[in-house]
PDB file of C-alpha atoms in Angstrom:
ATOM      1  CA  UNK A   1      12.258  20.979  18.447  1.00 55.00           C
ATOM      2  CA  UNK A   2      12.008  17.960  20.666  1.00 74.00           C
ATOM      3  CA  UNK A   3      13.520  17.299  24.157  1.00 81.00           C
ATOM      4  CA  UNK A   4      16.507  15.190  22.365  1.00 81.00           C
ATOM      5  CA  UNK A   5      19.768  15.857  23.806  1.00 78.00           C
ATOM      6  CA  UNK A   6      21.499  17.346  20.523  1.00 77.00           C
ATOM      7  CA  UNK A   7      24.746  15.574  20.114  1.00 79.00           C
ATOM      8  CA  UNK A   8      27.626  17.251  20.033  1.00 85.00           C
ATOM      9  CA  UNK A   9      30.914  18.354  17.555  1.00 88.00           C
ATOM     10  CA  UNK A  10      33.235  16.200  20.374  1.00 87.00           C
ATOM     11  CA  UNK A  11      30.762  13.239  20.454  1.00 87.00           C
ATOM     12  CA  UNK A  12      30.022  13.387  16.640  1.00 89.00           C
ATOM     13  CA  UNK A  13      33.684  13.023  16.004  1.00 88.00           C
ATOM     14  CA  UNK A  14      34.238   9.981  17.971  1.00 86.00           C
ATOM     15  CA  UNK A  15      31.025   8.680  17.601  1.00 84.00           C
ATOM     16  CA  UNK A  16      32.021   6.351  15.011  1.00 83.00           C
ATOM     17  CA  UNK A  17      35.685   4.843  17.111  1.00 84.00           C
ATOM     18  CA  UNK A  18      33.407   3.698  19.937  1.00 81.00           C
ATOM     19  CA  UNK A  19      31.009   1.573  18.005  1.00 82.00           C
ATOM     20  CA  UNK A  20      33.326  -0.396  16.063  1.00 81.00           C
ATOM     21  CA  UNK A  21      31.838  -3.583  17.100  1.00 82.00           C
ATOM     22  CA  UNK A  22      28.189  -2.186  16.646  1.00 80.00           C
ATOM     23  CA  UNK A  23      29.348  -1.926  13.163  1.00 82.00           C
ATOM     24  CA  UNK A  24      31.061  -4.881  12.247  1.00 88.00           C
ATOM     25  CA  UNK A  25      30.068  -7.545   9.671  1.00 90.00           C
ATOM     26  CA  UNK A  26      28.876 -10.059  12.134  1.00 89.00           C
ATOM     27  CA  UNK A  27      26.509  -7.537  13.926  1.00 89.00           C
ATOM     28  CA  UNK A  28      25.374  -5.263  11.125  1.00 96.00           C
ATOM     29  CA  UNK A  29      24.786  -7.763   8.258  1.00 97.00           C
ATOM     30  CA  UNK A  30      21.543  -9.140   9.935  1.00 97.00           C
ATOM     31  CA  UNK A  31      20.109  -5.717  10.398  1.00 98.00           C
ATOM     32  CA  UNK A  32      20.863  -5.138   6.773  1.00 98.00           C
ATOM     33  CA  UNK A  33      19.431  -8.277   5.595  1.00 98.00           C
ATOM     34  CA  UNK A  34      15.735  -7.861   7.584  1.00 98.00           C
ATOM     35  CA  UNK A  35      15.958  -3.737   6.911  1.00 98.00           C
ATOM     36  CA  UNK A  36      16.531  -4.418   3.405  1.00 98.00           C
ATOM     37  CA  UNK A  37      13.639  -7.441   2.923  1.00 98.00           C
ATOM     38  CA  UNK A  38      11.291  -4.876   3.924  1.00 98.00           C
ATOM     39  CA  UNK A  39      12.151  -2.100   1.894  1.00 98.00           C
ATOM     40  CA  UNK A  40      11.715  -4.359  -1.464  1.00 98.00           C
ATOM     41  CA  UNK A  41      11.974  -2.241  -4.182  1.00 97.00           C
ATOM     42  CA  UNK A  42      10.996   1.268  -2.284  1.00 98.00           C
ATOM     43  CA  UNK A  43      12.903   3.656  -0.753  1.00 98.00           C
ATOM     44  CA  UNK A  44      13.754   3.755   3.323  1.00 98.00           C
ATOM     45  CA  UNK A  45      13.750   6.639   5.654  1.00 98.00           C
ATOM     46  CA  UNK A  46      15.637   6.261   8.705  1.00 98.00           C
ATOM     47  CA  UNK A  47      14.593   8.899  11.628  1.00 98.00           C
ATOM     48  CA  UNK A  48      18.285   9.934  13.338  1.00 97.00           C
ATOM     49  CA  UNK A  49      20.849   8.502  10.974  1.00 98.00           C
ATOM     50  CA  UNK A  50      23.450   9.909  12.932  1.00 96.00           C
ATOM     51  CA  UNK A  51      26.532   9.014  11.422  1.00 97.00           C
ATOM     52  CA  UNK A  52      24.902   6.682   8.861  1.00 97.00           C
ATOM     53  CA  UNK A  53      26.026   3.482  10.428  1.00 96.00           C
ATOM     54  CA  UNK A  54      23.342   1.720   8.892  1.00 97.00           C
ATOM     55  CA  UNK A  55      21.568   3.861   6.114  1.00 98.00           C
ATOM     56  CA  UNK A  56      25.431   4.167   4.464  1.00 98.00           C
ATOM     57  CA  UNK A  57      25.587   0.338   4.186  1.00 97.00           C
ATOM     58  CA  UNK A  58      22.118  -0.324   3.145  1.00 98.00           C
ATOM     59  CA  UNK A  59      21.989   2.320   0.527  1.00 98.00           C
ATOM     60  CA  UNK A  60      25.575   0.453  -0.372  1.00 97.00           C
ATOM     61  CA  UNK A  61      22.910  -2.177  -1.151  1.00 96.00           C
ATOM     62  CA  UNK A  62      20.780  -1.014  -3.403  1.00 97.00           C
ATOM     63  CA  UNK A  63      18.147   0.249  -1.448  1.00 98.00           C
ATOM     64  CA  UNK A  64      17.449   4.240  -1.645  1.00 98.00           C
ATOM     65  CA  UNK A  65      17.986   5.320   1.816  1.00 98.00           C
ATOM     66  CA  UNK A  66      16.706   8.850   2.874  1.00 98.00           C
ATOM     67  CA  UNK A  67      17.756  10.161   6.678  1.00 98.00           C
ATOM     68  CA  UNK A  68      16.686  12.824   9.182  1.00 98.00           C
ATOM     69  CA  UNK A  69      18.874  13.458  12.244  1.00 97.00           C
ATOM     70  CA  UNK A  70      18.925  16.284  15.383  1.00 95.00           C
ATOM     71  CA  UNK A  71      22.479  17.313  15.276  1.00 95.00           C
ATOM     72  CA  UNK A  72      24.523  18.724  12.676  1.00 95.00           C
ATOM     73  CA  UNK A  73      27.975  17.147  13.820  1.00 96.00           C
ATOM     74  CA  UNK A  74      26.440  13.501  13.670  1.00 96.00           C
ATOM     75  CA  UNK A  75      25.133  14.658  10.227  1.00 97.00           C
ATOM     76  CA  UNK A  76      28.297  15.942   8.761  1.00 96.00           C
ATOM     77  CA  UNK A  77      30.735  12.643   9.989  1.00 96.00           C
ATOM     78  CA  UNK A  78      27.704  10.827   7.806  1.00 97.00           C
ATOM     79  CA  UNK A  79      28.870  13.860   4.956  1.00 97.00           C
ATOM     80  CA  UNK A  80      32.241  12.671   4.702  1.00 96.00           C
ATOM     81  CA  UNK A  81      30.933   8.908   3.961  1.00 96.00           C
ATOM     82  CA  UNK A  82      28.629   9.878   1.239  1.00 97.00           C
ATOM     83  CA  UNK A  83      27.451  12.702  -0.833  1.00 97.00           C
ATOM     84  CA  UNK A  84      24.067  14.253  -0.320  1.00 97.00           C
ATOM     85  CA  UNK A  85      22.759  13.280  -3.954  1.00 97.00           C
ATOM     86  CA  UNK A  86      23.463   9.505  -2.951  1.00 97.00           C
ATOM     87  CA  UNK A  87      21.900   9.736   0.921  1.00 98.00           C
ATOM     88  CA  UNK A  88      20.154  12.987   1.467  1.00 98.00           C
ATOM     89  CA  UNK A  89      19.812  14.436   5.233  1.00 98.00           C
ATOM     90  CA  UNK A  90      17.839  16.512   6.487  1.00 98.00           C
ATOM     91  CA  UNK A  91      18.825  18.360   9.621  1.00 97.00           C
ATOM     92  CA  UNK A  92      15.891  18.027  12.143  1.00 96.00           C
ATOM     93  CA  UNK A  93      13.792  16.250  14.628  1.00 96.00           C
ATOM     94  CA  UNK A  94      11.786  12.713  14.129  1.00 96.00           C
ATOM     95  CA  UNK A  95       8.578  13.409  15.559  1.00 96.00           C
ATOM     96  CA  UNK A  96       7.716  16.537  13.180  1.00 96.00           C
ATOM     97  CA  UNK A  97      10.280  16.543  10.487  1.00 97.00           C
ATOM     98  CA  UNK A  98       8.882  16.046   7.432  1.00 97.00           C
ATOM     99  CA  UNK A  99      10.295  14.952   4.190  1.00 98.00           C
ATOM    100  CA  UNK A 100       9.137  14.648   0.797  1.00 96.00           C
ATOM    101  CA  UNK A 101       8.120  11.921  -0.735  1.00 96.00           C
ATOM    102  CA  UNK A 102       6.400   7.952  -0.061  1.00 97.00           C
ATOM    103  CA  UNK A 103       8.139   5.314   1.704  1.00 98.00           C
ATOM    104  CA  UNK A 104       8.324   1.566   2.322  1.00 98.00           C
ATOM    105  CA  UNK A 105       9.790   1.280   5.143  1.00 99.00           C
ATOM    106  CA  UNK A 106      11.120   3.807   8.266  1.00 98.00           C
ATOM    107  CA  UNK A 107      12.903   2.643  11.153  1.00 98.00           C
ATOM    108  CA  UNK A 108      14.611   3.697  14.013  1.00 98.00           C
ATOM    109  CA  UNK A 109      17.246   1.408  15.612  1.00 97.00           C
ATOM    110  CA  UNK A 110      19.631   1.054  18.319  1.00 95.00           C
ATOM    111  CA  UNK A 111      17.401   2.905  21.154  1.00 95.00           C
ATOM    112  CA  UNK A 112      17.080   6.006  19.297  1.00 95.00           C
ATOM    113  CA  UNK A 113      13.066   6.562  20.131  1.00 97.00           C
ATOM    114  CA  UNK A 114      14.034   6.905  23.966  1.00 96.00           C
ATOM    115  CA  UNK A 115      16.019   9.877  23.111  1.00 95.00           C
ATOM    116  CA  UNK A 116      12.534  11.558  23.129  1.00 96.00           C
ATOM    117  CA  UNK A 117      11.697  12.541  26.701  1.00 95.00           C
ATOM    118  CA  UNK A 118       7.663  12.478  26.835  1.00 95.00           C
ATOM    119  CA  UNK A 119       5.447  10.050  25.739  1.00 96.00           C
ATOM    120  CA  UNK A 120       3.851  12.686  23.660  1.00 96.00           C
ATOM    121  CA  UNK A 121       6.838  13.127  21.692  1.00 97.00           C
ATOM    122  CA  UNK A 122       7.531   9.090  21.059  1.00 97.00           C
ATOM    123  CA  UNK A 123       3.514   9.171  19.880  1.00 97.00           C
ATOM    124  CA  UNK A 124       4.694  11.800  17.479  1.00 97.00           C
ATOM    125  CA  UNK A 125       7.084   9.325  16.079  1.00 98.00           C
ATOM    126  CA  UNK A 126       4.483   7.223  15.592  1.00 98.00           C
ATOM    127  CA  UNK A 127       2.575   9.263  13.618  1.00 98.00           C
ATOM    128  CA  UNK A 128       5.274  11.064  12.141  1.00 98.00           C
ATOM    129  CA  UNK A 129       6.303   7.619  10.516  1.00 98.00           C
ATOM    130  CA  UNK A 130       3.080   7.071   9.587  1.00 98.00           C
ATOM    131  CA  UNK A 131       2.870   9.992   7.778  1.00 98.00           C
ATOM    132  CA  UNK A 132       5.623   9.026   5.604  1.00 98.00           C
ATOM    133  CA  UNK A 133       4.621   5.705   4.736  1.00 98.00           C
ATOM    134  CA  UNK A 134       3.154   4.050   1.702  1.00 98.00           C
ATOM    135  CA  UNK A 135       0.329   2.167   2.291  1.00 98.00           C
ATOM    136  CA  UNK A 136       1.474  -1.462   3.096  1.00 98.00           C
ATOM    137  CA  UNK A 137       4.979  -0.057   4.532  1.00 98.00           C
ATOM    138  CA  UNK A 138       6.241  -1.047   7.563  1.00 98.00           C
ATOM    139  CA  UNK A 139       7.576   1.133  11.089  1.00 99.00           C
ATOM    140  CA  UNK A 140      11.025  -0.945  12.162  1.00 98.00           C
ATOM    141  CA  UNK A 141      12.040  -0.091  15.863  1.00 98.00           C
ATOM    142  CA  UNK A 142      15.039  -1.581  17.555  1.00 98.00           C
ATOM    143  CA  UNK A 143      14.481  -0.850  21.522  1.00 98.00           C
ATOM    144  CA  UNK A 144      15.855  -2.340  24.743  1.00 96.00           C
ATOM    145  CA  UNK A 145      13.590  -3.812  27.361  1.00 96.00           C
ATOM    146  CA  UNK A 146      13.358  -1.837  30.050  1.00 92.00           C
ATOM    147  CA  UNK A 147      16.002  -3.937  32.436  1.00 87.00           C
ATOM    148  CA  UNK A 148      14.001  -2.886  35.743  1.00 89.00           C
ATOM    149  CA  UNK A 149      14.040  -6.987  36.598  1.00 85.00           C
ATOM    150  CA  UNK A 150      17.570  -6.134  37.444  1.00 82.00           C
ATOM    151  CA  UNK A 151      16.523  -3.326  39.890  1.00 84.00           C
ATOM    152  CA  UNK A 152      15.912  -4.462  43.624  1.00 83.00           C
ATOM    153  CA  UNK A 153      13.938  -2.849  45.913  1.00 84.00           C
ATOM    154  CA  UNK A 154      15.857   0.883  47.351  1.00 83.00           C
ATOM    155  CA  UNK A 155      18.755   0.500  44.471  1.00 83.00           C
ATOM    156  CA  UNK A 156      18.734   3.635  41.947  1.00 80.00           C
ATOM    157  CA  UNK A 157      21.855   2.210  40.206  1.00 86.00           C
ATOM    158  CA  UNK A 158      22.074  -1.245  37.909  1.00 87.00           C
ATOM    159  CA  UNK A 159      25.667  -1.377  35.687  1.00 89.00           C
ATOM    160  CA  UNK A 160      25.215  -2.696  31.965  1.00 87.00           C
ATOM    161  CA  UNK A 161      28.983  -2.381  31.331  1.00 91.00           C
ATOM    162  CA  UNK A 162      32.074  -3.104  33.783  1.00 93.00           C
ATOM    163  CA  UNK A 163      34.787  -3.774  31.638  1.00 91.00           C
ATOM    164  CA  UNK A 164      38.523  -2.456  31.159  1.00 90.00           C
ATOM    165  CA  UNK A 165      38.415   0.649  29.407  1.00 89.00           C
ATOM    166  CA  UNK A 166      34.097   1.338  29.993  1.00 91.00           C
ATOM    167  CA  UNK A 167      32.193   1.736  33.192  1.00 93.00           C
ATOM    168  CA  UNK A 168      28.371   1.894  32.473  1.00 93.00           C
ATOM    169  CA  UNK A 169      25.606   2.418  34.965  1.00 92.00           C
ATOM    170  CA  UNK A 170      22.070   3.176  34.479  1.00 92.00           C
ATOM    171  CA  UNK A 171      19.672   5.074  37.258  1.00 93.00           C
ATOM    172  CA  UNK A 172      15.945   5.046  37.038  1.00 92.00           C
ATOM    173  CA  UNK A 173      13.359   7.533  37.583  1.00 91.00           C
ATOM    174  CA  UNK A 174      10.266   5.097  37.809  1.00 89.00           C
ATOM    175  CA  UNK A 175       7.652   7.838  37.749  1.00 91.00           C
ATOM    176  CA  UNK A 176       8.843   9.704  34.493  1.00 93.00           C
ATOM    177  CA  UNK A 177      10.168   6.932  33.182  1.00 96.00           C
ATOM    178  CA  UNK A 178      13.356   8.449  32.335  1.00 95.00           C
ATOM    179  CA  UNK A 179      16.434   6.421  32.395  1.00 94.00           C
ATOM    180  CA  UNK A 180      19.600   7.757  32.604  1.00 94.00           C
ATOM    181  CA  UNK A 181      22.893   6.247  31.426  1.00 93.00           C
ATOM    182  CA  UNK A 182      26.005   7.014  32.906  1.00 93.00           C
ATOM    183  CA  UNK A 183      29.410   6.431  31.316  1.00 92.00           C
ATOM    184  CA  UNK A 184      33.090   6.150  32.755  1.00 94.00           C
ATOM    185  CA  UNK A 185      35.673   6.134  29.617  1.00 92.00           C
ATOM    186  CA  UNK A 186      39.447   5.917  30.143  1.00 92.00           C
ATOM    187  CA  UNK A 187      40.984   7.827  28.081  1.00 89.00           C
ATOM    188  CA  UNK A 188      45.016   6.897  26.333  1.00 87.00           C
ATOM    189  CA  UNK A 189      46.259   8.409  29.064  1.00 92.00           C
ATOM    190  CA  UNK A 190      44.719   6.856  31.724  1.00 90.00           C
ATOM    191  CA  UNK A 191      42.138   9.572  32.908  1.00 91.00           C
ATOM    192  CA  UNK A 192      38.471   8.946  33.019  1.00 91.00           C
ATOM    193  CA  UNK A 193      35.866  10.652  31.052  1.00 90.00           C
ATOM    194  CA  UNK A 194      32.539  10.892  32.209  1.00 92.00           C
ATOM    195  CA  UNK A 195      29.234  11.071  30.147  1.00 89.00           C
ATOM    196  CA  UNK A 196      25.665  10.226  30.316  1.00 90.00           C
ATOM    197  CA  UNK A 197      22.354  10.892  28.468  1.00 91.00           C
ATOM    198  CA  UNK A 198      18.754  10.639  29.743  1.00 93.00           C
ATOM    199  CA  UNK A 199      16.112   8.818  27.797  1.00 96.00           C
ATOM    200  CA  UNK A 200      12.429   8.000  28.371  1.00 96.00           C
ATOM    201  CA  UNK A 201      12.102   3.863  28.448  1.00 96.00           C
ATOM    202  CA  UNK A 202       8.970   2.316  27.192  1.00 97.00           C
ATOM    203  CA  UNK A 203       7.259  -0.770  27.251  1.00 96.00           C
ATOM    204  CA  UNK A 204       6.359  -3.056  24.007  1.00 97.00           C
ATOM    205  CA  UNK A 205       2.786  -2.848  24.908  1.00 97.00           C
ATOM    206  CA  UNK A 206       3.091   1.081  25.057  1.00 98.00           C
ATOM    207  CA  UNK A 207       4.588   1.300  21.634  1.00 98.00           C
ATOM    208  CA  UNK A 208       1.521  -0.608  20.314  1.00 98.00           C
ATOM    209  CA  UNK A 209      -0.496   1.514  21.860  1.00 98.00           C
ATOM    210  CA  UNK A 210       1.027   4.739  20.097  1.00 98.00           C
ATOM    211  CA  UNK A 211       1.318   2.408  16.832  1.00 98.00           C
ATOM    212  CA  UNK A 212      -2.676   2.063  17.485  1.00 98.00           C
ATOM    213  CA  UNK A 213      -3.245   5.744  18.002  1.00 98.00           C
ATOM    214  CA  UNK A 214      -0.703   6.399  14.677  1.00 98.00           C
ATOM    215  CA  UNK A 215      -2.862   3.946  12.668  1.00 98.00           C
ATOM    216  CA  UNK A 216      -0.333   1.303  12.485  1.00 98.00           C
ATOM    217  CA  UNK A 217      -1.011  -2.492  13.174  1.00 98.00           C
ATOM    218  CA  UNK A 218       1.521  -4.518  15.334  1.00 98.00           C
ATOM    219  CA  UNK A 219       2.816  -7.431  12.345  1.00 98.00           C
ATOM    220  CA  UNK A 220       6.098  -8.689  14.320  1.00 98.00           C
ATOM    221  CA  UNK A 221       7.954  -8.826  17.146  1.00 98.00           C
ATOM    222  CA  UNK A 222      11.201 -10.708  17.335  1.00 98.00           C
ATOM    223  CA  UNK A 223      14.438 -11.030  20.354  1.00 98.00           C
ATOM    224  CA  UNK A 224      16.789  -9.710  17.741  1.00 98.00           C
ATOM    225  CA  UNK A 225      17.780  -8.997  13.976  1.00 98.00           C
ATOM    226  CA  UNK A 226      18.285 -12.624  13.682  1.00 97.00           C
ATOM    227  CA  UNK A 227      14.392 -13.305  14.485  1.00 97.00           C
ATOM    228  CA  UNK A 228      15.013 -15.131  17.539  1.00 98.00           C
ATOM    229  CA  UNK A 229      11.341 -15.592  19.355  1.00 98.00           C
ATOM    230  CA  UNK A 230      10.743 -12.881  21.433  1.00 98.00           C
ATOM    231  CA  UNK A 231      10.208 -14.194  25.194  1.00 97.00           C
ATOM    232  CA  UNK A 232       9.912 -12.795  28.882  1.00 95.00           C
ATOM    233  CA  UNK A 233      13.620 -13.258  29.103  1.00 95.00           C
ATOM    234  CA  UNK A 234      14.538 -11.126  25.906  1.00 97.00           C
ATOM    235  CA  UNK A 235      16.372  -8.413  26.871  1.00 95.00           C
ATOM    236  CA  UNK A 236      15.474  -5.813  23.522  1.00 97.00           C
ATOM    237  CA  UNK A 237      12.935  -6.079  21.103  1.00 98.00           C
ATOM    238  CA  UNK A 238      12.653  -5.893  17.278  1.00 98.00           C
ATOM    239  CA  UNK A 239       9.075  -4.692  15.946  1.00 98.00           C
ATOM    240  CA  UNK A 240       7.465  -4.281  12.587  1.00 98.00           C
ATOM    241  CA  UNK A 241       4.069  -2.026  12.826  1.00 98.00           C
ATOM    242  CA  UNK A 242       2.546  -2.113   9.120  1.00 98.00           C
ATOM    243  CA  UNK A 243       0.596   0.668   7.766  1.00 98.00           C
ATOM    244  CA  UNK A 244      -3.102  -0.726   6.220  1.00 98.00           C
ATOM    245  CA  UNK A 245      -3.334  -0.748   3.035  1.00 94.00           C
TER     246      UNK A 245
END
C-alpha cells in the first residue's frame, strides 16, 4: 500500500457528474488521439483508471486497454461502463502493482502521480511502469506545473477556482512538497461542501530524474494534448519517457 488517499463510495459515485467537461468531446478527443498513436497496435495500461474516463473511450477505439486503480468504488462506477473481459482492473496501487503481461504504452493522466506522497513512491512509478513495458514503449504522464509563481512571499493560500457553484484553493508545504487542494461545493440546496486532498508536486526535471533512475529516456515534452511547445509560461506538462530498446 502507498500513501494515496483511497477514494471513497460518496466520491466514487459522483466522481463522474463533476467532470463532465473533463470528459467531453472537445477535451478528451486529443488525449485519445496522442494516447492512442502511441499504443499502435499493443495493448495500454493505465495506472489509476478510476472511473475509466479515458481507458473506456480508448479501448472504445480499438486499442486493448488494461487498468489498475487504489479504490474499489472508483473501480466499480468503471464496472458498470464495461465488463471485466473487455477492460480488466485490477484493484491496487501503481507503484508495486503488478500485472501480467507486455505493454506499449502506460500512462498516468490528469495529476494522478501526485497522489503519491514521497518521492520514493513516485520513483516506484517509474519503475513500476518500466517494468511493464515492452521494449520501445513509452511512460505518458499528464502533470500540472507546480503554480508556486503564483505564491508571494508569507501567502500559504493561491485559489485555482472561484466560480459560482466551486471555490478552490491550494496551500503549500514548500519543504515536503505536499500540496494540498481545498474545495468549497454548493450543493442543490444551497449548502457548501467542503473537500480537499493532499498531493506531493514535482518538478519536470525531477520526473526525469526518476525516469533516469527507472531506465527510461526523456523523448517529449509538450504544453498540452494538443502538442503545444512546452515553455516557462506552460502551466502543465505532457511527457513521453521511452523505454530502450
Amino acid at each position: 500500500m502507498t500513501s494515496s488517499e483511497r477514494w471513497t463510495r460518496a466520491t466514487a459515485d459522483r466522481y463522474d457528474a463533476e467532470e463532465t467537461e473533463n470528459s467531453s468531446a472537445a477535451v478528451l478527443n486529443p488525449t485519445l488521439d496522442f494516447l492512442a498513436e502511441l499504443a499502435g497496435d499493443g495493448r495500454a495500461l493505465e495506472f489509476a483508471i478510476g472511473t475509466g474516463r479515458v481507458g473506456v473511450p480508448l479501448r472504445e477505439r480499438g486499442v486493448p486497454v488494461v487498468g489498475i486503480e487504489l479504490s474499489e468504488h472508483m473501480a466499480a462506477v468503471l464496472r458498470r461502463k464495461v465488463d471485466e473481459d473487455t477492460l480488466p482492473v485490477t484493484i491496487g496501487d501503481m507503484a508495486t502493482t503488478i500485472v501480467p503481461g507486455g505493454f506499449t504504452l502506460v500512462y498516468l493522466v490528469y495529476n494522478t502521480i501526485s497522489n503519491l506522497l514521497t518521492q520514493e513512491e513516485q520513483v516506484e512509478c517509474f519503475r513500476n511502469a518500466a517494468r511493464h513495458l515492452e521494449p520501445g514503449g513509452r511512460f505518458v504522464i499528464e502533470l500540472e506545473v507546480p503554480p508556486l509563481r503564483s505564491l508571494p512571499p508569507g501567502q500559504t493560500a493561491v485559489p485555482f477556482d472561484v466560480s459560482e457553484r466551486h471555490l478552490g484553493f491550494d496551500t503549500f508545504n514548500l519543504v515536503d512538497q505536499i500540496e494540498v487542494s481545498n474545495h468549497f461545493t454548493r450543493e442543490a440546496d444551497g449548502r457548501y461542501r467542503r473537500g480537499n486532498s493532499r498531493h506531493r508536486y514535482a518538478w519536470p526535471a525531477e520526473l526525469d530524474l526518476m525516469a533516469r533512475i527507472a531506465g527510461l529516456e526523456r523523448e517529449r515534452r509538450v504544453a498540452d494534448w494538443d502538442g503545444t511547445p512546452f515553455t516557462q509560461d506552460s502551466t502543465k506538462h505532457i511527457s513521453v519517457w521511452r523505454k530502450p530498446t
